mmCIF file of C-alpha atoms in Angstrom:
data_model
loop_
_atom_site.group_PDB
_atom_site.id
_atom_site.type_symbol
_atom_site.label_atom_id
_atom_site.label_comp_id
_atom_site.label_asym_id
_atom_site.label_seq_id
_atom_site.Cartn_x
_atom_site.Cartn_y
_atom_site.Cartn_z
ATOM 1 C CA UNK F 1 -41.515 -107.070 -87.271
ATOM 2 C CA UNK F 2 -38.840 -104.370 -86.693
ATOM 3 C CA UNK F 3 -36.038 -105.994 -88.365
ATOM 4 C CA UNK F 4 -38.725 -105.816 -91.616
ATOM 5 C CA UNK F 5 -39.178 -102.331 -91.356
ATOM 6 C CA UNK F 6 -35.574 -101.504 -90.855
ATOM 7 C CA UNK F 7 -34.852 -103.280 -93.975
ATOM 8 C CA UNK F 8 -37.323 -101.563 -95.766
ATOM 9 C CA UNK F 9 -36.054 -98.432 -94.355
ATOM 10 C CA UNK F 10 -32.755 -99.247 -95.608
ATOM 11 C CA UNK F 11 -33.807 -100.412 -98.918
ATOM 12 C CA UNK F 12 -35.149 -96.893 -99.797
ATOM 13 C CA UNK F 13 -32.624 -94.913 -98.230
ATOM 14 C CA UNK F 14 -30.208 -96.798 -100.931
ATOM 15 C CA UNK F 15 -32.284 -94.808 -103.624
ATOM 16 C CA UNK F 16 -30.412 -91.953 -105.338
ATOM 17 C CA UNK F 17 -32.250 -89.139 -103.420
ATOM 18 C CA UNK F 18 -33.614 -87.365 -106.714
ATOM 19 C CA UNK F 19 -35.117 -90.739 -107.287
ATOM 20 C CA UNK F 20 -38.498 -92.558 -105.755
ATOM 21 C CA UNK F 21 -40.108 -95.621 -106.532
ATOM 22 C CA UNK F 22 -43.730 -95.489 -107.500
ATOM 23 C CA UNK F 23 -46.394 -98.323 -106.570
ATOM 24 C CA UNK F 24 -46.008 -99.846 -110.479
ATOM 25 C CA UNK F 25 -42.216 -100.358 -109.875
ATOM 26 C CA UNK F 26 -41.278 -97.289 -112.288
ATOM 27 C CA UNK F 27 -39.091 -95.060 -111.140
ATOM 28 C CA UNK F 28 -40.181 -91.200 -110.956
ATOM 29 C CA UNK F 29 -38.365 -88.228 -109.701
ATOM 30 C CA UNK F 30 -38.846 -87.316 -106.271
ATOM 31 C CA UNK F 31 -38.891 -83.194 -107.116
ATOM 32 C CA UNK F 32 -42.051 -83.772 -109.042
ATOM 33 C CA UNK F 33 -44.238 -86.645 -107.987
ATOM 34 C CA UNK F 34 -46.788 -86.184 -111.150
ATOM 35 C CA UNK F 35 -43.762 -86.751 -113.500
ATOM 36 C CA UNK F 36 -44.872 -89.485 -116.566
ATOM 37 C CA UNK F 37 -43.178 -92.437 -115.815
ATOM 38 C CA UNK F 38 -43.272 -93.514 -119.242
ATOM 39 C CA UNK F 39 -46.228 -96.186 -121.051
ATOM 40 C CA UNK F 40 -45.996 -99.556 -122.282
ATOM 41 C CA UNK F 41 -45.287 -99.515 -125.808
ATOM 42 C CA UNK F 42 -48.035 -99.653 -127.688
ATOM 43 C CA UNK F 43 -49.784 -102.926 -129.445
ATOM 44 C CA UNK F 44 -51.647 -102.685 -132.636
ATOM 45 C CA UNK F 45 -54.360 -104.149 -133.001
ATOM 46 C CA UNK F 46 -55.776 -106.531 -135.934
ATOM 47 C CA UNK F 47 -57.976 -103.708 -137.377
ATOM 48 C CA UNK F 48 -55.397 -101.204 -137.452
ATOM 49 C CA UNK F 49 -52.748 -103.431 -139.721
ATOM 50 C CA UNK F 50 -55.579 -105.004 -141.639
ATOM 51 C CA UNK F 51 -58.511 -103.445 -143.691
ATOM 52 C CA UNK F 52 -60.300 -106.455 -144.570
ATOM 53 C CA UNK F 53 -60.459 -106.530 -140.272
ATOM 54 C CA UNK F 54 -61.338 -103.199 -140.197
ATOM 55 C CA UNK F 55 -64.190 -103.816 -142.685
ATOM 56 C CA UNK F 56 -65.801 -106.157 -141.138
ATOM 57 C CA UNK F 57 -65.696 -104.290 -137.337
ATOM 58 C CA UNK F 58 -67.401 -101.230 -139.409
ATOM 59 C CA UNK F 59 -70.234 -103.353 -140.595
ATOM 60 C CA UNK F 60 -70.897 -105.098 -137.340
ATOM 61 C CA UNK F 61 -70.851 -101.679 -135.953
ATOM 62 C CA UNK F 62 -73.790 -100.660 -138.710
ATOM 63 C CA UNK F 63 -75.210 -103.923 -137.942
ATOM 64 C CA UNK F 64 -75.776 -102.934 -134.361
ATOM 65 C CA UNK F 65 -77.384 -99.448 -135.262
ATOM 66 C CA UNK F 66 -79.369 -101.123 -138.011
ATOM 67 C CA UNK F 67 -80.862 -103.288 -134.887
ATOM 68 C CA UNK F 68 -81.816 -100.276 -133.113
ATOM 69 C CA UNK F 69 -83.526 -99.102 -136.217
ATOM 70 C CA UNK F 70 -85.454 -102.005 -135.972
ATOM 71 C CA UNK F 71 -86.240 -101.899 -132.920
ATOM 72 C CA UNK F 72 -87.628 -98.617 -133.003
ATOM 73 C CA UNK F 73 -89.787 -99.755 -135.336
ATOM 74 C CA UNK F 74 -90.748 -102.975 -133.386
ATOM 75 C CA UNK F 75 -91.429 -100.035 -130.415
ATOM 76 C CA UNK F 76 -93.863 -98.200 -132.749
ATOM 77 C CA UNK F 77 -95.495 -101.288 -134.570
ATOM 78 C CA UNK F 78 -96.201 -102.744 -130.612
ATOM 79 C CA UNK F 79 -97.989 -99.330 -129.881
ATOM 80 C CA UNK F 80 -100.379 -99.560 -132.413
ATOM 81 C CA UNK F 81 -100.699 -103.511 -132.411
ATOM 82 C CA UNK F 82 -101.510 -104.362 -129.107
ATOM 83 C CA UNK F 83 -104.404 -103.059 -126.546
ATOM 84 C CA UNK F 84 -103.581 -102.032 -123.517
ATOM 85 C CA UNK F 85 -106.002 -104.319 -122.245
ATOM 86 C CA UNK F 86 -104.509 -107.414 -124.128
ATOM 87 C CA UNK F 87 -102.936 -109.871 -121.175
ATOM 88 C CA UNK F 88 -100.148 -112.569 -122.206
ATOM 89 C CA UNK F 89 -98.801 -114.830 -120.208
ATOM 90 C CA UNK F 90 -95.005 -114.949 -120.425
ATOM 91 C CA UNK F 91 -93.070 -117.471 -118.021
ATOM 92 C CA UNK F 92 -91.421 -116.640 -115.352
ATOM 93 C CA UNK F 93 -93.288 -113.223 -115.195
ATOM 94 C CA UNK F 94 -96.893 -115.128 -115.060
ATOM 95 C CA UNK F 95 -99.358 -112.880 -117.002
ATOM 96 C CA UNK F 96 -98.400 -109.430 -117.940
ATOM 97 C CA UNK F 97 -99.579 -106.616 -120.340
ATOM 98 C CA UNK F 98 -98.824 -107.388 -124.027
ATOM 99 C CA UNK F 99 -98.341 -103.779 -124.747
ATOM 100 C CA UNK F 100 -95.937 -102.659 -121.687
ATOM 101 C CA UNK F 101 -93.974 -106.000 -122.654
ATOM 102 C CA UNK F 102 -93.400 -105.330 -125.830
ATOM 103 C CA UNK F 103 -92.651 -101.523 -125.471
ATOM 104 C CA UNK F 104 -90.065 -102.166 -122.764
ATOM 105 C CA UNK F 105 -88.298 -105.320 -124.795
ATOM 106 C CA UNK F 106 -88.925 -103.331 -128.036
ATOM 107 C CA UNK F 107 -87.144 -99.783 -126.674
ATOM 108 C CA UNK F 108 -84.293 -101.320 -124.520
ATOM 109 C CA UNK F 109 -83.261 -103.408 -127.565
ATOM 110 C CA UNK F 110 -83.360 -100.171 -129.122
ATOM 111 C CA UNK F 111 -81.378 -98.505 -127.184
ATOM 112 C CA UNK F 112 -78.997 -101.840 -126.158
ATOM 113 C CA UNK F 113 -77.753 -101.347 -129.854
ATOM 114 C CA UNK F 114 -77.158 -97.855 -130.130
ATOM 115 C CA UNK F 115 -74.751 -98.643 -127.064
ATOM 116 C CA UNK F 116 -73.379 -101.776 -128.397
ATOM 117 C CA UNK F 117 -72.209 -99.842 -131.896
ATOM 118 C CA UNK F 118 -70.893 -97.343 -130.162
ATOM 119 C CA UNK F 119 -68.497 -99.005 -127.604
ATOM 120 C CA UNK F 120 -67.800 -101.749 -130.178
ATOM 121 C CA UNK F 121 -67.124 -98.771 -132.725
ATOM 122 C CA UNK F 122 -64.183 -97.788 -129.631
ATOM 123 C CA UNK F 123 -62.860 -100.134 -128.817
ATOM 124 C CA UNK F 124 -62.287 -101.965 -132.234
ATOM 125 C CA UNK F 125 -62.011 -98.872 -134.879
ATOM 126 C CA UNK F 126 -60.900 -95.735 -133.098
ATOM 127 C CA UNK F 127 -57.544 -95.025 -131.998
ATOM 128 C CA UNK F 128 -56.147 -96.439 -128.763
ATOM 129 C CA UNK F 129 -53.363 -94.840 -128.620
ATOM 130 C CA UNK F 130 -52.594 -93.679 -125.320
ATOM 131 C CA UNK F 131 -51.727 -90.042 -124.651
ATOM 132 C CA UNK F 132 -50.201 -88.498 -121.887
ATOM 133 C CA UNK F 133 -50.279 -84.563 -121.174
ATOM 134 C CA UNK F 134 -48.370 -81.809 -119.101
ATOM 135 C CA UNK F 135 -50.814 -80.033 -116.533
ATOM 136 C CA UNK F 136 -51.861 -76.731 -117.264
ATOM 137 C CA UNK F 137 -53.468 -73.664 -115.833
ATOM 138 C CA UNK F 138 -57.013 -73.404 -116.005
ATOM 139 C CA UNK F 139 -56.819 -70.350 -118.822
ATOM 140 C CA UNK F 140 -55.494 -72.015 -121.178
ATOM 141 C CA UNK F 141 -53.033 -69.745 -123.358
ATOM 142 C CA UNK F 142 -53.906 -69.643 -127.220
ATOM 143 C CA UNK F 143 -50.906 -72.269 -128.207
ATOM 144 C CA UNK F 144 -52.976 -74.944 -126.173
ATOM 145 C CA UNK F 145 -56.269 -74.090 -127.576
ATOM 146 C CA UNK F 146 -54.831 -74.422 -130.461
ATOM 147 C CA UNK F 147 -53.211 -77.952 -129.769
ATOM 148 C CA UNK F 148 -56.707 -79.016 -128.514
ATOM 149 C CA UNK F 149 -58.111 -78.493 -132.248
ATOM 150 C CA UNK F 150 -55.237 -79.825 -133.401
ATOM 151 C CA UNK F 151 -55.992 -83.045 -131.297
ATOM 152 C CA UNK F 152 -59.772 -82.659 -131.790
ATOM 153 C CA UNK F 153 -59.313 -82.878 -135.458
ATOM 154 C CA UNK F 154 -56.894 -85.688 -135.160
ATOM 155 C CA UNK F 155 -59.060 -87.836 -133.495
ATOM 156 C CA UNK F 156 -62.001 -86.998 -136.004
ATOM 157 C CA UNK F 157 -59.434 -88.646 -138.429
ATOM 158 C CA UNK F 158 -58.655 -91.548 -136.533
ATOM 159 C CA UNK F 159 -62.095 -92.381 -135.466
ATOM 160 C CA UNK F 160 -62.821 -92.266 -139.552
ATOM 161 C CA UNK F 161 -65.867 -90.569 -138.626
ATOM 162 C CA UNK F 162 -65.862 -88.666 -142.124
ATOM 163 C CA UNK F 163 -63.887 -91.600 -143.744
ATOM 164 C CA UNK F 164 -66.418 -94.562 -142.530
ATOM 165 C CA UNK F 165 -69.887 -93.463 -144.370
ATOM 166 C CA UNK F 166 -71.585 -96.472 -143.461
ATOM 167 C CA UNK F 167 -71.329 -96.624 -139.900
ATOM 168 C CA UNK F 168 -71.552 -92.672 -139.749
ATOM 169 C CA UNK F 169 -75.191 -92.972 -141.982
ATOM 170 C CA UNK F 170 -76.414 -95.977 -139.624
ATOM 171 C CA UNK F 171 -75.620 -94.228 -136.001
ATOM 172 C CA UNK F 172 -77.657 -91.162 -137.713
ATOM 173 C CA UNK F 173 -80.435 -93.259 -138.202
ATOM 174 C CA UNK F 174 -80.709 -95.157 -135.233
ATOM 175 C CA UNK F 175 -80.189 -91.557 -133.284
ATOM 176 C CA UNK F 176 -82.821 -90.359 -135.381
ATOM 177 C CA UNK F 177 -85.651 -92.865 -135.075
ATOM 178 C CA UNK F 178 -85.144 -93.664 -130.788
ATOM 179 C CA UNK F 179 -86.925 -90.072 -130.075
ATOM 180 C CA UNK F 180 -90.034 -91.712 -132.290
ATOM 181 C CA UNK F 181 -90.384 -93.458 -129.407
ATOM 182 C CA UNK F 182 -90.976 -90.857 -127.163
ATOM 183 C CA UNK F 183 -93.242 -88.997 -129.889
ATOM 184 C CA UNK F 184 -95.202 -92.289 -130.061
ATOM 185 C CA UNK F 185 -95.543 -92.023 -126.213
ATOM 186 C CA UNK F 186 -97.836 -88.930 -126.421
ATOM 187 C CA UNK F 187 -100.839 -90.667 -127.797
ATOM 188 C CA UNK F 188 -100.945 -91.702 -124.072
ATOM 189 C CA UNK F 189 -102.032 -88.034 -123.165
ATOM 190 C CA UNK F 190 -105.395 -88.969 -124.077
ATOM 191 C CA UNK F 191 -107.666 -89.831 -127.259
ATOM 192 C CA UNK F 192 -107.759 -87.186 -129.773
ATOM 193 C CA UNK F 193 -110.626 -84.954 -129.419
ATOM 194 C CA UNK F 194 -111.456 -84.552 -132.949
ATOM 195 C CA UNK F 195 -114.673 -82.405 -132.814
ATOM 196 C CA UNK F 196 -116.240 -84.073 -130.128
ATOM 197 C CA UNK F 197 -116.204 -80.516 -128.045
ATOM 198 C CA UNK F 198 -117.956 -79.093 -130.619
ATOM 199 C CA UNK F 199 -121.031 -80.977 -129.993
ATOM 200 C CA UNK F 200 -123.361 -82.656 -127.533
ATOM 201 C CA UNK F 201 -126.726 -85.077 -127.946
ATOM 202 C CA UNK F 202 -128.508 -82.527 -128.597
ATOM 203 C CA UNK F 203 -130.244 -82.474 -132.381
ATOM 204 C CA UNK F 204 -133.237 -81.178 -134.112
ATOM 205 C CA UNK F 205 -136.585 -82.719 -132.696
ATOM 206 C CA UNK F 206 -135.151 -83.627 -129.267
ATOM 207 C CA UNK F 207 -137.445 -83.906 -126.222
ATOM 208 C CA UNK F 208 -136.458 -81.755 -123.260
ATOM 209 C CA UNK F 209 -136.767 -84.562 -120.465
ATOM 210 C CA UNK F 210 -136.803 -83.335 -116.935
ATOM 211 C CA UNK F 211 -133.612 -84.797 -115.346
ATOM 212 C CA UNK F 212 -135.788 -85.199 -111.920
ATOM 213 C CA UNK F 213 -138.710 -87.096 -113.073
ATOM 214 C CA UNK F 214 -137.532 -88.344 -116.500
ATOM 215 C CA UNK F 215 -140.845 -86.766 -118.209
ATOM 216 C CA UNK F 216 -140.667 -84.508 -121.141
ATOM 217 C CA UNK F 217 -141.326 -81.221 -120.522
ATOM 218 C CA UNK F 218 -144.582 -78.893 -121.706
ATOM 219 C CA UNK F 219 -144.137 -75.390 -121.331
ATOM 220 C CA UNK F 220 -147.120 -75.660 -118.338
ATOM 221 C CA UNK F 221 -144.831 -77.315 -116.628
ATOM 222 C CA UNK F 222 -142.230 -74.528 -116.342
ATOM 223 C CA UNK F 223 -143.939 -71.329 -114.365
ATOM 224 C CA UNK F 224 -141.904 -67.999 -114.095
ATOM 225 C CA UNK F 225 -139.324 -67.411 -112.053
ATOM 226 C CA UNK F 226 -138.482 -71.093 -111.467
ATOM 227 C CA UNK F 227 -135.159 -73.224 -112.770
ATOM 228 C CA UNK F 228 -135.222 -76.598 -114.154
ATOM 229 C CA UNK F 229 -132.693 -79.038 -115.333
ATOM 230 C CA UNK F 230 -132.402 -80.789 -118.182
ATOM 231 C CA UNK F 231 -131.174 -83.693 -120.376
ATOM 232 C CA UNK F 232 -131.917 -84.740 -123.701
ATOM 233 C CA UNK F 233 -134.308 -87.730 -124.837
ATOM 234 C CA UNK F 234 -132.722 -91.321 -124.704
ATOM 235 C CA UNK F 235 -130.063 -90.465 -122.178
ATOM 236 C CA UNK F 236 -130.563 -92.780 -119.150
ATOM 237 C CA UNK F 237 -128.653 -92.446 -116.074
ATOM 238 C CA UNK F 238 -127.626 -95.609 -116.039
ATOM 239 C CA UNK F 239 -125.893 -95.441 -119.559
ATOM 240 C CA UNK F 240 -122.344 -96.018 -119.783
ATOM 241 C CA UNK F 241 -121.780 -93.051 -121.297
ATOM 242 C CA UNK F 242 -123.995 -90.887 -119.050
ATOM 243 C CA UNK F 243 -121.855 -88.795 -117.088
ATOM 244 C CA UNK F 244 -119.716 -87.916 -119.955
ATOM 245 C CA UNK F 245 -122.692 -87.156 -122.180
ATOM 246 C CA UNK F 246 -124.070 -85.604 -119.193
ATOM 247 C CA UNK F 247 -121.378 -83.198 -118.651
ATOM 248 C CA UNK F 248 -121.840 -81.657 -122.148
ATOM 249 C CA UNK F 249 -125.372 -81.683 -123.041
ATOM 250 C CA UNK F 250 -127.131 -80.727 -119.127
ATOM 251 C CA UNK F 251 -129.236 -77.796 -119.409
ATOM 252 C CA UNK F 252 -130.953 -75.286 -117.472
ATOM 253 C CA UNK F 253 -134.760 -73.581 -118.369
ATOM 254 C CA UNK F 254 -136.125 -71.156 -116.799
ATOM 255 C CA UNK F 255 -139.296 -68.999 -117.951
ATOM 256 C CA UNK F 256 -138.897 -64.802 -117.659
ATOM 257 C CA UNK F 257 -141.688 -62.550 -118.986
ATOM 258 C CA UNK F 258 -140.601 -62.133 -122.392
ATOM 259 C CA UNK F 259 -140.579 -58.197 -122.257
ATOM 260 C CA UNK F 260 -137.675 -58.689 -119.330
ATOM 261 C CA UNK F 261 -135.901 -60.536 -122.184
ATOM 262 C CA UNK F 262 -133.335 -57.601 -123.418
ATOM 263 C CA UNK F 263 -131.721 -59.696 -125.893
ATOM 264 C CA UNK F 264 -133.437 -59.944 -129.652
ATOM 265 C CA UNK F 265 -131.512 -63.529 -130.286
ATOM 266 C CA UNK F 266 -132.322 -64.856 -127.062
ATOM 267 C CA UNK F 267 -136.043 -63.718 -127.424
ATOM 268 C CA UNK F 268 -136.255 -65.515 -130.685
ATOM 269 C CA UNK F 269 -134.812 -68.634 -129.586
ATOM 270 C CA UNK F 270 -137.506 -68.870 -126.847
ATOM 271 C CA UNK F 271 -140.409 -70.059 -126.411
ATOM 272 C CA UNK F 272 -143.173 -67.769 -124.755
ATOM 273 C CA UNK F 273 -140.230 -66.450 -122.978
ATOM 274 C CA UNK F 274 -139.008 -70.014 -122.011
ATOM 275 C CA UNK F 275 -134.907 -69.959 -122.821
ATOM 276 C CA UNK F 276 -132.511 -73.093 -122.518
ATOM 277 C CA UNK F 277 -128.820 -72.303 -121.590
ATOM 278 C CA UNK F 278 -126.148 -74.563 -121.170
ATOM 279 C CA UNK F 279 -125.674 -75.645 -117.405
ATOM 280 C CA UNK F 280 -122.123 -76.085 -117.623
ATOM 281 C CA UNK F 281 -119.634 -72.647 -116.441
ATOM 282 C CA UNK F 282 -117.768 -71.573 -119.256
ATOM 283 C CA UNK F 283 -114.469 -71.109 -116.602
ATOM 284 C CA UNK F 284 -113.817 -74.515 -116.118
ATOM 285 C CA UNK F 285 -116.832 -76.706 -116.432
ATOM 286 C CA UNK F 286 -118.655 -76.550 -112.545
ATOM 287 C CA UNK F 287 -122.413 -77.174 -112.882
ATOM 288 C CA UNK F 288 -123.810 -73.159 -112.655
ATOM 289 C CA UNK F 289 -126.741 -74.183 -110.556
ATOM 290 C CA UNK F 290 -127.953 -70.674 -108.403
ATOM 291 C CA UNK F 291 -130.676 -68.385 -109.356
ATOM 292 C CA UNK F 292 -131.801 -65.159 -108.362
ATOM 293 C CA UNK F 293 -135.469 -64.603 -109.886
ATOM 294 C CA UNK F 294 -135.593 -61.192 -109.410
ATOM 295 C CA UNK F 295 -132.516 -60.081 -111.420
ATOM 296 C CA UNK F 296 -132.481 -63.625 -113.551
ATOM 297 C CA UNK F 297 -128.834 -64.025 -112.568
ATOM 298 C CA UNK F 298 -127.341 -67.538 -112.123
ATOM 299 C CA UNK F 299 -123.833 -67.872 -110.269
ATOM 300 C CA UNK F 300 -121.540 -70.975 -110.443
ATOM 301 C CA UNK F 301 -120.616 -71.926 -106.914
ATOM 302 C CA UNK F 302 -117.168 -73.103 -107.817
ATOM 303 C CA UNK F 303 -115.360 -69.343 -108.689
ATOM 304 C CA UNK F 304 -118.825 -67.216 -108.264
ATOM 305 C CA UNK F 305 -118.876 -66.504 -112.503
ATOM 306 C CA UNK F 306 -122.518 -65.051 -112.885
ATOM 307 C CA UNK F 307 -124.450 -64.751 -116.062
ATOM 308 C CA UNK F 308 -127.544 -62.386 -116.988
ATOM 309 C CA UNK F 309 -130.387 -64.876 -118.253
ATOM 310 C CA UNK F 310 -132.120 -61.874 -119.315
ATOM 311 C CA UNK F 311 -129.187 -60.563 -121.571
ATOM 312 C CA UNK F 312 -127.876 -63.720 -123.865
ATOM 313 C CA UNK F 313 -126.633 -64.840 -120.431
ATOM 314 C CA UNK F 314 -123.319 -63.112 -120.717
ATOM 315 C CA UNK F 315 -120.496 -62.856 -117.497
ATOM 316 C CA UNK F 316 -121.459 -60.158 -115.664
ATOM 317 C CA UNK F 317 -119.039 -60.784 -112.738
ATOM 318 C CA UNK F 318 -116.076 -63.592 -111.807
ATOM 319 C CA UNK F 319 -113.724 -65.188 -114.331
ATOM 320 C CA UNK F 320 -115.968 -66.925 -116.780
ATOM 321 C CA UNK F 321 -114.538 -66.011 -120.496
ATOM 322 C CA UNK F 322 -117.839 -66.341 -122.323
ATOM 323 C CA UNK F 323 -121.487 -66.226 -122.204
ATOM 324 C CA UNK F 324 -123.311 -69.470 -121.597
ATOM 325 C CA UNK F 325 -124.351 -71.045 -124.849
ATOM 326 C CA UNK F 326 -128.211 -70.774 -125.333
ATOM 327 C CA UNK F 327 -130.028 -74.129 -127.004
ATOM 328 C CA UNK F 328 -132.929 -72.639 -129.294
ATOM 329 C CA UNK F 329 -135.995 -74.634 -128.365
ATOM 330 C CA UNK F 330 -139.639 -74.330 -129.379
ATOM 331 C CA UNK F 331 -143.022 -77.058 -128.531
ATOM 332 C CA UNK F 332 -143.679 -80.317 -131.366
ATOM 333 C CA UNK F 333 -146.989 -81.097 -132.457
ATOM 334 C CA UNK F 334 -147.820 -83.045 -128.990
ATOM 335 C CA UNK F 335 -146.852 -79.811 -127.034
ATOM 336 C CA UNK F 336 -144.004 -81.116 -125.926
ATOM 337 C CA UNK F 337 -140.588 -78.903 -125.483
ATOM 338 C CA UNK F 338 -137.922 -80.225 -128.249
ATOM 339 C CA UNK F 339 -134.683 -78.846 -129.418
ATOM 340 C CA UNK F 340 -134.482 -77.155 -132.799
ATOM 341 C CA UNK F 341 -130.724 -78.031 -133.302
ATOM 342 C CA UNK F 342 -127.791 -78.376 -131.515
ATOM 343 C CA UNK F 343 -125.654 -75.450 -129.277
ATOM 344 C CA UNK F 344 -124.255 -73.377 -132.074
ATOM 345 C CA UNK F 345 -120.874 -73.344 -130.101
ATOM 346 C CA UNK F 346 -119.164 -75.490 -127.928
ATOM 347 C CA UNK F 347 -120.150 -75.659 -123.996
ATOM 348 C CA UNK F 348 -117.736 -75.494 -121.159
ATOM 349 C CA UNK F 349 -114.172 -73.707 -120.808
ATOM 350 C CA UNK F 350 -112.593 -72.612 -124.183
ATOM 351 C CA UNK F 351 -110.048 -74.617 -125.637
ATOM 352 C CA UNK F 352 -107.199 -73.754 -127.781
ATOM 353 C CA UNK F 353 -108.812 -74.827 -131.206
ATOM 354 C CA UNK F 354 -111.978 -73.048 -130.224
ATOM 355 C CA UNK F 355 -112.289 -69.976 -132.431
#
C-alpha cells in the first residue's frame, strides 16, 4: 500500500509544476484551477446538415402540440359529458369515477405533449452547440450586457423560433387552450344561481301554514303581541328540497295594533294589522327568531341585528345591511291567510348582483 502511494506521489511530482491533471485526463493549469480545458469537437447532427430531417423533426414537434390541443379538448368535452356520479369500472383500478378518470387522463396527456414538443423541439432543432464562458463579476459592465443580447438574439436564430411558423403557431395554441382547463374547473364552485335568489315558493293565493301544526292560518288564530312561524302551502318537511326551500321562504307573523304601525307600506300590506316578514337575517342568513312585544323589535341571535316590526322592519342596531323583506298578505274567501305575491326582493344577505 505505501509503495502505491509513493508511486503516485512520484508520478505527479514529474508534472511540469504550472501543470495539473484534472479528473477527465485534460490537462489544466495549476495557477487557475477553473481554466477551460478545452471541448470535444463538436458533431452535427442529421437535422442540422439536412432540411428534409429538419422538416420532419418540426412537424413531429407540431404534432406533439397539436396532441395537447386535443387533449384539451378531450379535458373539456369529459367535463360536460360525464356525471360526476357516473362509475366505470376500469381494470386494474376496479371501479372509479368516469369524470375524475377522464379529466386526469384527458389533462396529463395534455400537458405530456406540451412537454414532449418542447424537449423534442431541443434536443433535435435547436442548437447544441456547446459554449463555454469567462466568469464575471456580478455587475456586469455594459460590453457583457451587450454580448448577452448578442447571444440572446443568436439563439432566437438558431432555435428558428421566428423562422419555424408551424411549430411556433402550434406551441401557441396548445399554451393557449391548457388554462381552459383550469377555467373549465370553476363550474365546480357551485351551480349557477341564475335568479333563484330572487325568489322563494311563495306566489299569489298561497296558504300561510303554521310550521308547528301544519294548519293554515286565520287571522283568529294570531292574537297581538304574539310571533308565529311560517311556511308556505305544499312544503312538507319531509321534502327533499325542504330545508333549502325552507331557508328562503320561512316567515314570521305577528299581529300589532294597526295605529302602532308607523309605516304606510307596511300598513297596507297587512291585514288588520297582521304583517309577514321574512324570518331569515339579512347579515348572513341566521333564523331572526326573538321578540320584544312591547317595542315590536325582533333580534337575530347570531350577531344581535334587530329590526323595528313597527317601522318596515328596518336595522335599528347590529350589522344587518337591510330591512327584512315584508310578504304582503291578506284572508281568501274561506278566511284563510294567503300570500298576494311573492317578496318583492330577495331574502337573506345581499349578494353582488343584488341591486
Amino acid at each position: 500500500m505505501s509503495q502505491t502511494g509513493s508511486n503516485k506521489d512520484v508520478s505527479e511530482e514529474n508534472l511540469p509544476s504550472e501543470q495539473a491533471t484534472a479528473r477527465d485526463g485534460a490537462v489544466v493549469s495549476a495557477d487557475d484551477p477553473f481554466a477551460d480545458p478545452g471541448l470535444p469537437p463538436h458533431q452535427h447532427r442529421v437535422q442540422d446538415i439536412d432540411e428534409r430531417a429538419a422538416k420532419r423533426s418540426e412537424r413531429t414537434v407540431a404534432l406533439f402540440f397539436v396532441l395537447s390541443m386535443l387533449a384539451t379538448v378531450g379535458f373539456i368535452a369529459s367535463y360536460v359529458a360525464f356525471s360526476i356520479d357516473k362509475i366505470v369500472y376500469v381494470w386494474p383500478l376496479g371501479h372509479v369515477s368516469a369524470l375524475n378518470l377522464s379529466l386526469g387522463l384527458t389533462l396529463g396527456v395534455a400537458l405530456f405533449f406540451i412537454g414532449a414538443g418542447a424537449i423534442h423541439w431541443a434536443r433535435t432543432l435547436m442548437t447544441d452547440v456547446e459554449v463555454s464562458d469567462d466568469r464575471h463579476p456580478i455587475a456586469a459592465t455594459p460590453e457583457v450586457k451587450a454580448k448577452v443580447m448578442s447571444d440572446f438574439r443568436e439563439g432566437v436564430d438558431e432555435s428558428g423560433f421566428g423562422r419555424r411558423k408551424l411549430i411556433r403557431n402550434t406551441m401557441f395554441g396548445a399554451l393557449a387552450l391548457v388554462p381552459l382547463s383550469g377555467v373549465v374547473l370553476l363550474r365546480d364552485l357551485g351551480p349557477l344561481p341564475e335568479d333563484k335568489l330572487r325568489h322563494t315558493l311563495w306566489s299569489k293565493g298561497k296558504l300561510l301554514v303554521n310550521q308547528n301544526t301544519n294548519q293554515p292560518l286565520r287571522p283568529e288564530d294570531i292574537p297581538v303581541g304574539s310571533l308565529t312561524f311560517a311556511k308556505p302551502e305544499g312544503l312538507e318537511d319531509d321534502d327533499h328540497d325542504f330545508q333549502k326551500e325552507i331557508a328562503k321562504a320561512a316567515l314570521m307573523i305577528v299581529r300589532i295594533q294597526p295605529e302602532d304601525i308607523k309605516d304606510k307600506r307596511e300598513l297596507d300590506w297587512s291585514h288588520e294589522g297582521i304583517v309577514a316578514y321574512s324570518k331569515i337575517c339579512t347579515h348572513v342568513g341566521c333564523p331572526v327568531s326573538l321578540y320584544e312585544q312591547q317595542t315590536h323589535h325582533v333580534l337575530c341571535p347570531c350577531h344581535q341585528s334587530t329590526f323595528d316590526l313597527a317601522d318596515g322592519a328596518r336595522v335599528i342596531f347590529g350589522p344587518a345591511g337591510h330591512a327584512l323583506p315584508q310578504l304582503r298578505i291578506g284572508v281568501n274567501k274561506d278566511g284563510y291567510l294567503e300570500a298576494l305575491g311573492d317578496f318583492e326582493e330577495p331574502v337573506g344577505p345581499s349578494f353582488w348582483e343584488r341591486g
